[in-house]
Amino acid sequence: MVIDDPAVKAEVEAAFATYETALVTNDVPTLEALFHDDPRTIRYGGGENLYGMEAIRRFRRGRSPQGLARALEGTVITTYGRDFATAMTLFTRENASGKVGRQSQTWVRFPEGWKVVAAHVSVIDA
């Protein structure tokens, strides 16, 4: 198995960048499209545990579009073979002084492209 094949890594980096842009602009259709549409897809958020794409959709569609801007740092994307990857990053927000967010995503390549199958977001003291 090849870890961090440059072509595969570039694909996941592009998908991750698309996700980040969609997140901070509250582009809900793109956010939904980047998650695997399956009841086994999980997203643990800062204040919610979402099991299945239907729960993730309800959360995304009901979330306030305010205060989503953030700065990323320490992003590490690692690919394993051609069809599996992890993306880990730290983030800060101007409206959350003294806090640092942590985000992890598990990405899988499906016939329709790269999709998040599991995600976790948490915030801790900086």
PDB file of N, CA and C in Angstrom, residues 9-94:
ATOM      1  N   LYS A   9      -3.238  12.236  -2.834  1.00  0.00           N
ATOM      2  CA  LYS A   9      -3.220  13.273  -1.797  1.00  0.00           C
ATOM      3  C   LYS A   9      -3.754  14.596  -2.342  1.00  0.00           C
ATOM      4  N   ALA A  10      -3.391  14.934  -3.572  1.00  0.00           N
ATOM      5  CA  ALA A  10      -3.881  16.171  -4.189  1.00  0.00           C
ATOM      6  C   ALA A  10      -5.402  16.138  -4.333  1.00  0.00           C
ATOM      7  N   GLU A  11      -5.965  14.985  -4.645  1.00  0.00           N
ATOM      8  CA  GLU A  11      -7.417  14.861  -4.755  1.00  0.00           C
ATOM      9  C   GLU A  11      -8.095  15.122  -3.405  1.00  0.00           C
ATOM     10  N   VAL A  12      -7.560  14.534  -2.360  1.00  0.00           N
ATOM     11  CA  VAL A  12      -8.164  14.708  -1.034  1.00  0.00           C
ATOM     12  C   VAL A  12      -7.964  16.146  -0.546  1.00  0.00           C
ATOM     13  N   GLU A  13      -6.806  16.712  -0.798  1.00  0.00           N
ATOM     14  CA  GLU A  13      -6.581  18.111  -0.428  1.00  0.00           C
ATOM     15  C   GLU A  13      -7.592  19.022  -1.117  1.00  0.00           C
ATOM     16  N   ALA A  14      -7.900  18.735  -2.371  1.00  0.00           N
ATOM     17  CA  ALA A  14      -8.884  19.538  -3.100  1.00  0.00           C
ATOM     18  C   ALA A  14     -10.278  19.355  -2.497  1.00  0.00           C
ATOM     19  N   ALA A  15     -10.637  18.132  -2.160  1.00  0.00           N
ATOM     20  CA  ALA A  15     -11.945  17.875  -1.535  1.00  0.00           C
ATOM     21  C   ALA A  15     -12.027  18.570  -0.179  1.00  0.00           C
ATOM     22  N   PHE A  16     -10.946  18.506   0.588  1.00  0.00           N
ATOM     23  CA  PHE A  16     -10.900  19.161   1.902  1.00  0.00           C
ATOM     24  C   PHE A  16     -11.043  20.673   1.743  1.00  0.00           C
ATOM     25  N   ALA A  17     -10.376  21.252   0.762  1.00  0.00           N
ATOM     26  CA  ALA A  17     -10.473  22.696   0.518  1.00  0.00           C
ATOM     27  C   ALA A  17     -11.899  23.078   0.119  1.00  0.00           C
ATOM     28  N   THR A  18     -12.531  22.258  -0.698  1.00  0.00           N
ATOM     29  CA  THR A  18     -13.928  22.505  -1.080  1.00  0.00           C
ATOM     30  C   THR A  18     -14.823  22.467   0.153  1.00  0.00           C
ATOM     31  N   TYR A  19     -14.590  21.492   1.028  1.00  0.00           N
ATOM     32  CA  TYR A  19     -15.358  21.395   2.267  1.00  0.00           C
ATOM     33  C   TYR A  19     -15.178  22.658   3.112  1.00  0.00           C
ATOM     34  N   GLU A  20     -13.935  23.098   3.273  1.00  0.00           N
ATOM     35  CA  GLU A  20     -13.657  24.260   4.118  1.00  0.00           C
ATOM     36  C   GLU A  20     -14.353  25.508   3.586  1.00  0.00           C
ATOM     37  N   THR A  21     -14.292  25.719   2.284  1.00  0.00           N
ATOM     38  CA  THR A  21     -14.967  26.867   1.684  1.00  0.00           C
ATOM     39  C   THR A  21     -16.469  26.774   1.902  1.00  0.00           C
ATOM     40  N   ALA A  22     -17.023  25.589   1.698  1.00  0.00           N
ATOM     41  CA  ALA A  22     -18.460  25.401   1.898  1.00  0.00           C
ATOM     42  C   ALA A  22     -18.839  25.628   3.359  1.00  0.00           C
ATOM     43  N   LEU A  23     -17.994  25.211   4.276  1.00  0.00           N
ATOM     44  CA  LEU A  23     -18.283  25.358   5.691  1.00  0.00           C
ATOM     45  C   LEU A  23     -18.366  26.831   6.090  1.00  0.00           C
ATOM     46  N   VAL A  24     -17.359  27.609   5.744  1.00  0.00           N
ATOM     47  CA  VAL A  24     -17.318  29.006   6.198  1.00  0.00           C
ATOM     48  C   VAL A  24     -18.303  29.892   5.444  1.00  0.00           C
ATOM     49  N   THR A  25     -18.801  29.436   4.295  1.00  0.00           N
ATOM     50  CA  THR A  25     -19.799  30.209   3.547  1.00  0.00           C
ATOM     51  C   THR A  25     -21.202  29.640   3.738  1.00  0.00           C
ATOM     52  N   ASN A  26     -21.324  28.613   4.563  1.00  0.00           N
ATOM     53  CA  ASN A  26     -22.590  27.931   4.834  1.00  0.00           C
ATOM     54  C   ASN A  26     -23.269  27.448   3.554  1.00  0.00           C
ATOM     55  N   ASP A  27     -22.472  26.860   2.665  1.00  0.00           N
ATOM     56  CA  ASP A  27     -22.973  26.273   1.422  1.00  0.00           C
ATOM     57  C   ASP A  27     -23.482  24.866   1.747  1.00  0.00           C
ATOM     58  N   VAL A  28     -24.695  24.797   2.256  1.00  0.00           N
ATOM     59  CA  VAL A  28     -25.254  23.543   2.754  1.00  0.00           C
ATOM     60  C   VAL A  28     -25.329  22.459   1.682  1.00  0.00           C
ATOM     61  N   PRO A  29     -25.756  22.752   0.443  1.00  0.00           N
ATOM     62  CA  PRO A  29     -25.786  21.684  -0.563  1.00  0.00           C
ATOM     63  C   PRO A  29     -24.411  21.033  -0.797  1.00  0.00           C
ATOM     64  N   THR A  30     -23.364  21.847  -0.812  1.00  0.00           N
ATOM     65  CA  THR A  30     -22.020  21.286  -0.998  1.00  0.00           C
ATOM     66  C   THR A  30     -21.599  20.493   0.228  1.00  0.00           C
ATOM     67  N   LEU A  31     -21.863  21.008   1.419  1.00  0.00           N
ATOM     68  CA  LEU A  31     -21.528  20.272   2.639  1.00  0.00           C
ATOM     69  C   LEU A  31     -22.219  18.912   2.649  1.00  0.00           C
ATOM     70  N   GLU A  32     -23.490  18.890   2.290  1.00  0.00           N
ATOM     71  CA  GLU A  32     -24.218  17.621   2.258  1.00  0.00           C
ATOM     72  C   GLU A  32     -23.651  16.678   1.199  1.00  0.00           C
ATOM     73  N   ALA A  33     -23.278  17.225   0.057  1.00  0.00           N
ATOM     74  CA  ALA A  33     -22.749  16.388  -1.026  1.00  0.00           C
ATOM     75  C   ALA A  33     -21.404  15.769  -0.671  1.00  0.00           C
ATOM     76  N   LEU A  34     -20.655  16.409   0.226  1.00  0.00           N
ATOM     77  CA  LEU A  34     -19.338  15.894   0.587  1.00  0.00           C
ATOM     78  C   LEU A  34     -19.383  14.832   1.678  1.00  0.00           C
ATOM     79  N   PHE A  35     -20.541  14.627   2.292  1.00  0.00           N
ATOM     80  CA  PHE A  35     -20.697  13.549   3.263  1.00  0.00           C
ATOM     81  C   PHE A  35     -21.372  12.367   2.576  1.00  0.00           C
ATOM     82  N   HIS A  36     -20.932  11.168   2.926  1.00  0.00           N
ATOM     83  CA  HIS A  36     -21.523   9.956   2.365  1.00  0.00           C
ATOM     84  C   HIS A  36     -22.971   9.836   2.826  1.00  0.00           C
ATOM     85  N   ASP A  37     -23.880   9.700   1.885  1.00  0.00           N
ATOM     86  CA  ASP A  37     -25.306   9.636   2.190  1.00  0.00           C
ATOM     87  C   ASP A  37     -25.660   8.221   2.640  1.00  0.00           C
ATOM     88  N   ASP A  38     -25.524   8.007   3.942  1.00  0.00           N
ATOM     89  CA  ASP A  38     -25.690   6.662   4.486  1.00  0.00           C
ATOM     90  C   ASP A  38     -26.043   6.772   5.977  1.00  0.00           C
ATOM     91  N   PRO A  39     -26.874   5.879   6.484  1.00  0.00           N
ATOM     92  CA  PRO A  39     -27.199   5.927   7.910  1.00  0.00           C
ATOM     93  C   PRO A  39     -26.010   5.613   8.816  1.00  0.00           C
ATOM     94  N   ARG A  40     -24.929   5.082   8.253  1.00  0.00           N
ATOM     95  CA  ARG A  40     -23.740   4.771   9.058  1.00  0.00           C
ATOM     96  C   ARG A  40     -22.745   5.924   9.116  1.00  0.00           C
ATOM     97  N   THR A  41     -22.991   6.997   8.396  1.00  0.00           N
ATOM     98  CA  THR A  41     -22.126   8.168   8.446  1.00  0.00           C
ATOM     99  C   THR A  41     -22.357   8.878   9.779  1.00  0.00           C
ATOM    100  N   ILE A  42     -21.254   9.257  10.429  1.00  0.00           N
ATOM    101  CA  ILE A  42     -21.337   9.848  11.764  1.00  0.00           C
ATOM    102  C   ILE A  42     -20.599  11.181  11.796  1.00  0.00           C
ATOM    103  N   ARG A  43     -21.194  12.145  12.502  1.00  0.00           N
ATOM    104  CA  ARG A  43     -20.526  13.417  12.756  1.00  0.00           C
ATOM    105  C   ARG A  43     -20.742  13.781  14.221  1.00  0.00           C
ATOM    106  N   TYR A  44     -19.658  13.779  14.979  1.00  0.00           N
ATOM    107  CA  TYR A  44     -19.695  14.276  16.354  1.00  0.00           C
ATOM    108  C   TYR A  44     -19.299  15.734  16.306  1.00  0.00           C
ATOM    109  N   GLY A  45     -20.171  16.612  16.756  1.00  0.00           N
ATOM    110  CA  GLY A  45     -19.897  18.038  16.715  1.00  0.00           C
ATOM    111  C   GLY A  45     -19.603  18.591  18.088  1.00  0.00           C
ATOM    112  N   GLY A  46     -19.473  19.896  18.150  1.00  0.00           N
ATOM    113  CA  GLY A  46     -19.174  20.554  19.409  1.00  0.00           C
ATOM    114  C   GLY A  46     -20.279  20.401  20.443  1.00  0.00           C
ATOM    115  N   GLY A  47     -21.495  20.230  19.987  1.00  0.00           N
ATOM    116  CA  GLY A  47     -22.598  20.097  20.923  1.00  0.00           C
ATOM    117  C   GLY A  47     -23.637  19.082  20.501  1.00  0.00           C
ATOM    118  N   GLU A  48     -23.277  18.209  19.554  1.00  0.00           N
ATOM    119  CA  GLU A  48     -24.245  17.250  19.044  1.00  0.00           C
ATOM    120  C   GLU A  48     -23.545  15.977  18.575  1.00  0.00           C
ATOM    121  N   ASN A  49     -24.275  14.876  18.659  1.00  0.00           N
ATOM    122  CA  ASN A  49     -23.818  13.586  18.139  1.00  0.00           C
ATOM    123  C   ASN A  49     -24.802  13.192  17.046  1.00  0.00           C
ATOM    124  N   LEU A  50     -24.327  13.171  15.818  1.00  0.00           N
ATOM    125  CA  LEU A  50     -25.205  12.949  14.675  1.00  0.00           C
ATOM    126  C   LEU A  50     -24.916  11.594  14.050  1.00  0.00           C
ATOM    127  N   TYR A  51     -25.895  10.727  14.090  1.00  0.00           N
ATOM    128  CA  TYR A  51     -25.784   9.389  13.520  1.00  0.00           C
ATOM    129  C   TYR A  51     -26.639   9.327  12.265  1.00  0.00           C
ATOM    130  N   GLY A  52     -25.991   9.161  11.133  1.00  0.00           N
ATOM    131  CA  GLY A  52     -26.689   9.047   9.862  1.00  0.00           C
ATOM    132  C   GLY A  52     -26.801  10.374   9.138  1.00  0.00           C
ATOM    133  N   MET A  53     -26.881  10.276   7.815  1.00  0.00           N
ATOM    134  CA  MET A  53     -26.919  11.475   6.983  1.00  0.00           C
ATOM    135  C   MET A  53     -28.177  12.298   7.215  1.00  0.00           C
ATOM    136  N   GLU A  54     -29.294  11.671   7.569  1.00  0.00           N
ATOM    137  CA  GLU A  54     -30.508  12.453   7.830  1.00  0.00           C
ATOM    138  C   GLU A  54     -30.305  13.393   9.016  1.00  0.00           C
ATOM    139  N   ALA A  55     -29.666  12.918  10.068  1.00  0.00           N
ATOM    140  CA  ALA A  55     -29.384  13.772  11.225  1.00  0.00           C
ATOM    141  C   ALA A  55     -28.402  14.878  10.859  1.00  0.00           C
ATOM    142  N   ILE A  56     -27.419  14.552  10.040  1.00  0.00           N
ATOM    143  CA  ILE A  56     -26.441  15.555   9.604  1.00  0.00           C
ATOM    144  C   ILE A  56     -27.142  16.620   8.772  1.00  0.00           C
ATOM    145  N   ARG A  57     -28.040  16.210   7.889  1.00  0.00           N
ATOM    146  CA  ARG A  57     -28.800  17.173   7.084  1.00  0.00           C
ATOM    147  C   ARG A  57     -29.619  18.121   7.974  1.00  0.00           C
ATOM    148  N   ARG A  58     -30.330  17.561   8.933  1.00  0.00           N
ATOM    149  CA  ARG A  58     -31.141  18.407   9.820  1.00  0.00           C
ATOM    150  C   ARG A  58     -30.274  19.435  10.538  1.00  0.00           C
ATOM    151  N   PHE A  59     -29.107  18.997  11.004  1.00  0.00           N
ATOM    152  CA  PHE A  59     -28.194  19.918  11.681  1.00  0.00           C
ATOM    153  C   PHE A  59     -27.724  21.016  10.732  1.00  0.00           C
ATOM    154  N   ARG A  60     -27.230  20.631   9.574  1.00  0.00           N
ATOM    155  CA  ARG A  60     -26.704  21.615   8.618  1.00  0.00           C
ATOM    156  C   ARG A  60     -27.774  22.620   8.210  1.00  0.00           C
ATOM    157  N   ARG A  61     -28.960  22.136   7.951  1.00  0.00           N
ATOM    158  CA  ARG A  61     -30.030  23.012   7.471  1.00  0.00           C
ATOM    159  C   ARG A  61     -30.557  23.930   8.565  1.00  0.00           C
ATOM    160  N   GLY A  62     -30.370  23.571   9.816  1.00  0.00           N
ATOM    161  CA  GLY A  62     -30.851  24.388  10.919  1.00  0.00           C
ATOM    162  C   GLY A  62     -29.799  25.262  11.574  1.00  0.00           C
ATOM    163  N   ARG A  63     -28.557  25.123  11.146  1.00  0.00           N
ATOM    164  CA  ARG A  63     -27.458  25.849  11.773  1.00  0.00           C
ATOM    165  C   ARG A  63     -27.431  27.304  11.328  1.00  0.00           C
ATOM    166  N   SER A  64     -27.114  28.184  12.268  1.00  0.00           N
ATOM    167  CA  SER A  64     -26.981  29.605  11.946  1.00  0.00           C
ATOM    168  C   SER A  64     -25.787  29.806  11.011  1.00  0.00           C
ATOM    169  N   PRO A  65     -25.939  30.663  10.010  1.00  0.00           N
ATOM    170  CA  PRO A  65     -24.814  30.947   9.112  1.00  0.00           C
ATOM    171  C   PRO A  65     -23.845  31.983   9.672  1.00  0.00           C
ATOM    172  N   GLN A  66     -24.091  32.466  10.868  1.00  0.00           N
ATOM    173  CA  GLN A  66     -23.246  33.502  11.476  1.00  0.00           C
ATOM    174  C   GLN A  66     -22.071  32.883  12.229  1.00  0.00           C
ATOM    175  N   GLY A  67     -20.942  33.562  12.216  1.00  0.00           N
ATOM    176  CA  GLY A  67     -19.789  33.178  13.022  1.00  0.00           C
ATOM    177  C   GLY A  67     -19.080  31.914  12.577  1.00  0.00           C
ATOM    178  N   LEU A  68     -19.120  31.610  11.297  1.00  0.00           N
ATOM    179  CA  LEU A  68     -18.501  30.379  10.805  1.00  0.00           C
ATOM    180  C   LEU A  68     -17.057  30.574  10.329  1.00  0.00           C
ATOM    181  N   ALA A  69     -16.630  31.823  10.148  1.00  0.00           N
ATOM    182  CA  ALA A  69     -15.263  32.076   9.685  1.00  0.00           C
ATOM    183  C   ALA A  69     -14.267  31.520  10.690  1.00  0.00           C
ATOM    184  N   ARG A  70     -13.180  30.973  10.169  1.00  0.00           N
ATOM    185  CA  ARG A  70     -12.156  30.401  11.042  1.00  0.00           C
ATOM    186  C   ARG A  70     -10.828  30.364  10.306  1.00  0.00           C
ATOM    187  N   ALA A  71      -9.770  30.212  11.073  1.00  0.00           N
ATOM    188  CA  ALA A  71      -8.425  30.067  10.517  1.00  0.00           C
ATOM    189  C   ALA A  71      -7.932  28.666  10.860  1.00  0.00           C
ATOM    190  N   LEU A  72      -7.384  27.986   9.867  1.00  0.00           N
ATOM    191  CA  LEU A  72      -6.854  26.630  10.055  1.00  0.00           C
ATOM    192  C   LEU A  72      -5.362  26.674  10.329  1.00  0.00           C
ATOM    193  N   GLU A  73      -4.901  25.683  11.071  1.00  0.00           N
ATOM    194  CA  GLU A  73      -3.462  25.508  11.268  1.00  0.00           C
ATOM    195  C   GLU A  73      -3.197  24.042  11.586  1.00  0.00           C
ATOM    196  N   GLY A  74      -2.001  23.612  11.273  1.00  0.00           N
ATOM    197  CA  GLY A  74      -1.605  22.246  11.588  1.00  0.00           C
ATOM    198  C   GLY A  74      -2.378  21.180  10.835  1.00  0.00           C
ATOM    199  N   THR A  75      -2.847  21.493   9.650  1.00  0.00           N
ATOM    200  CA  THR A  75      -3.626  20.523   8.876  1.00  0.00           C
ATOM    201  C   THR A  75      -2.729  19.401   8.379  1.00  0.00           C
ATOM    202  N   VAL A  76      -3.159  18.167   8.615  1.00  0.00           N
ATOM    203  CA  VAL A  76      -2.429  16.980   8.154  1.00  0.00           C
ATOM    204  C   VAL A  76      -3.417  16.089   7.413  1.00  0.00           C
ATOM    205  N   ILE A  77      -3.155  15.877   6.143  1.00  0.00           N
ATOM    206  CA  ILE A  77      -3.955  14.968   5.325  1.00  0.00           C
ATOM    207  C   ILE A  77      -3.062  13.802   4.944  1.00  0.00           C
ATOM    208  N   THR A  78      -3.539  12.597   5.229  1.00  0.00           N
ATOM    209  CA  THR A  78      -2.764  11.390   4.944  1.00  0.00           C
ATOM    210  C   THR A  78      -3.639  10.443   4.140  1.00  0.00           C
ATOM    211  N   THR A  79      -3.097   9.934   3.052  1.00  0.00           N
ATOM    212  CA  THR A  79      -3.826   8.967   2.238  1.00  0.00           C
ATOM    213  C   THR A  79      -3.203   7.589   2.414  1.00  0.00           C
ATOM    214  N   TYR A  80      -4.066   6.592   2.377  1.00  0.00           N
ATOM    215  CA  TYR A  80      -3.647   5.190   2.525  1.00  0.00           C
ATOM    216  C   TYR A  80      -4.194   4.441   1.322  1.00  0.00           C
ATOM    217  N   GLY A  81      -3.308   4.082   0.400  1.00  0.00           N
ATOM    218  CA  GLY A  81      -3.778   3.487  -0.843  1.00  0.00           C
ATOM    219  C   GLY A  81      -4.459   4.545  -1.688  1.00  0.00           C
ATOM    220  N   ARG A  82      -5.377   4.104  -2.541  1.00  0.00           N
ATOM    221  CA  ARG A  82      -6.035   5.025  -3.466  1.00  0.00           C
ATOM    222  C   ARG A  82      -7.413   5.490  -2.997  1.00  0.00           C
ATOM    223  N   ASP A  83      -7.955   4.856  -1.934  1.00  0.00           N
ATOM    224  CA  ASP A  83      -9.363   5.082  -1.630  1.00  0.00           C
ATOM    225  C   ASP A  83      -9.682   5.444  -0.181  1.00  0.00           C
ATOM    226  N   PHE A  84      -8.674   5.726   0.633  1.00  0.00           N
ATOM    227  CA  PHE A  84      -8.915   6.011   2.050  1.00  0.00           C
ATOM    228  C   PHE A  84      -7.971   7.114   2.507  1.00  0.00           C
ATOM    229  N   ALA A  85      -8.509   8.046   3.307  1.00  0.00           N
ATOM    230  CA  ALA A  85      -7.677   9.154   3.792  1.00  0.00           C
ATOM    231  C   ALA A  85      -8.226   9.698   5.099  1.00  0.00           C
ATOM    232  N   THR A  86      -7.347  10.353   5.846  1.00  0.00           N
ATOM    233  CA  THR A  86      -7.754  11.090   7.034  1.00  0.00           C
ATOM    234  C   THR A  86      -7.314  12.538   6.868  1.00  0.00           C
ATOM    235  N   ALA A  87      -8.103  13.437   7.452  1.00  0.00           N
ATOM    236  CA  ALA A  87      -7.766  14.865   7.452  1.00  0.00           C
ATOM    237  C   ALA A  87      -7.940  15.370   8.876  1.00  0.00           C
ATOM    238  N   MET A  88      -6.890  15.933   9.413  1.00  0.00           N
ATOM    239  CA  MET A  88      -6.910  16.470  10.773  1.00  0.00           C
ATOM    240  C   MET A  88      -6.466  17.926  10.711  1.00  0.00           C
ATOM    241  N   THR A  89      -7.146  18.764  11.463  1.00  0.00           N
ATOM    242  CA  THR A  89      -6.759  20.173  11.485  1.00  0.00           C
ATOM    243  C   THR A  89      -7.155  20.813  12.802  1.00  0.00           C
ATOM    244  N   LEU A  90      -6.468  21.884  13.122  1.00  0.00           N
ATOM    245  CA  LEU A  90      -6.838  22.753  14.237  1.00  0.00           C
ATOM    246  C   LEU A  90      -7.438  24.015  13.635  1.00  0.00           C
ATOM    247  N   PHE A  91      -8.322  24.668  14.389  1.00  0.00           N
ATOM    248  CA  PHE A  91      -8.884  25.922  13.902  1.00  0.00           C
ATOM    249  C   PHE A  91      -9.146  26.871  15.062  1.00  0.00           C
ATOM    250  N   THR A  92      -9.117  28.146  14.730  1.00  0.00           N
ATOM    251  CA  THR A  92      -9.468  29.198  15.691  1.00  0.00           C
ATOM    252  C   THR A  92     -10.516  30.097  15.054  1.00  0.00           C
ATOM    253  N   ARG A  93     -11.318  30.701  15.928  1.00  0.00           N
ATOM    254  CA  ARG A  93     -12.344  31.644  15.481  1.00  0.00           C
ATOM    255  C   ARG A  93     -12.197  32.919  16.291  1.00  0.00           C
ATOM    256  N   GLU A  94     -12.395  34.052  15.630  1.00  0.00           N
ATOM    257  CA  GLU A  94     -12.300  35.347  16.322  1.00  0.00           C
ATOM    258  C   GLU A  94     -13.306  35.447  17.457  1.00  0.00           C
TER     259      GLU A  94
END
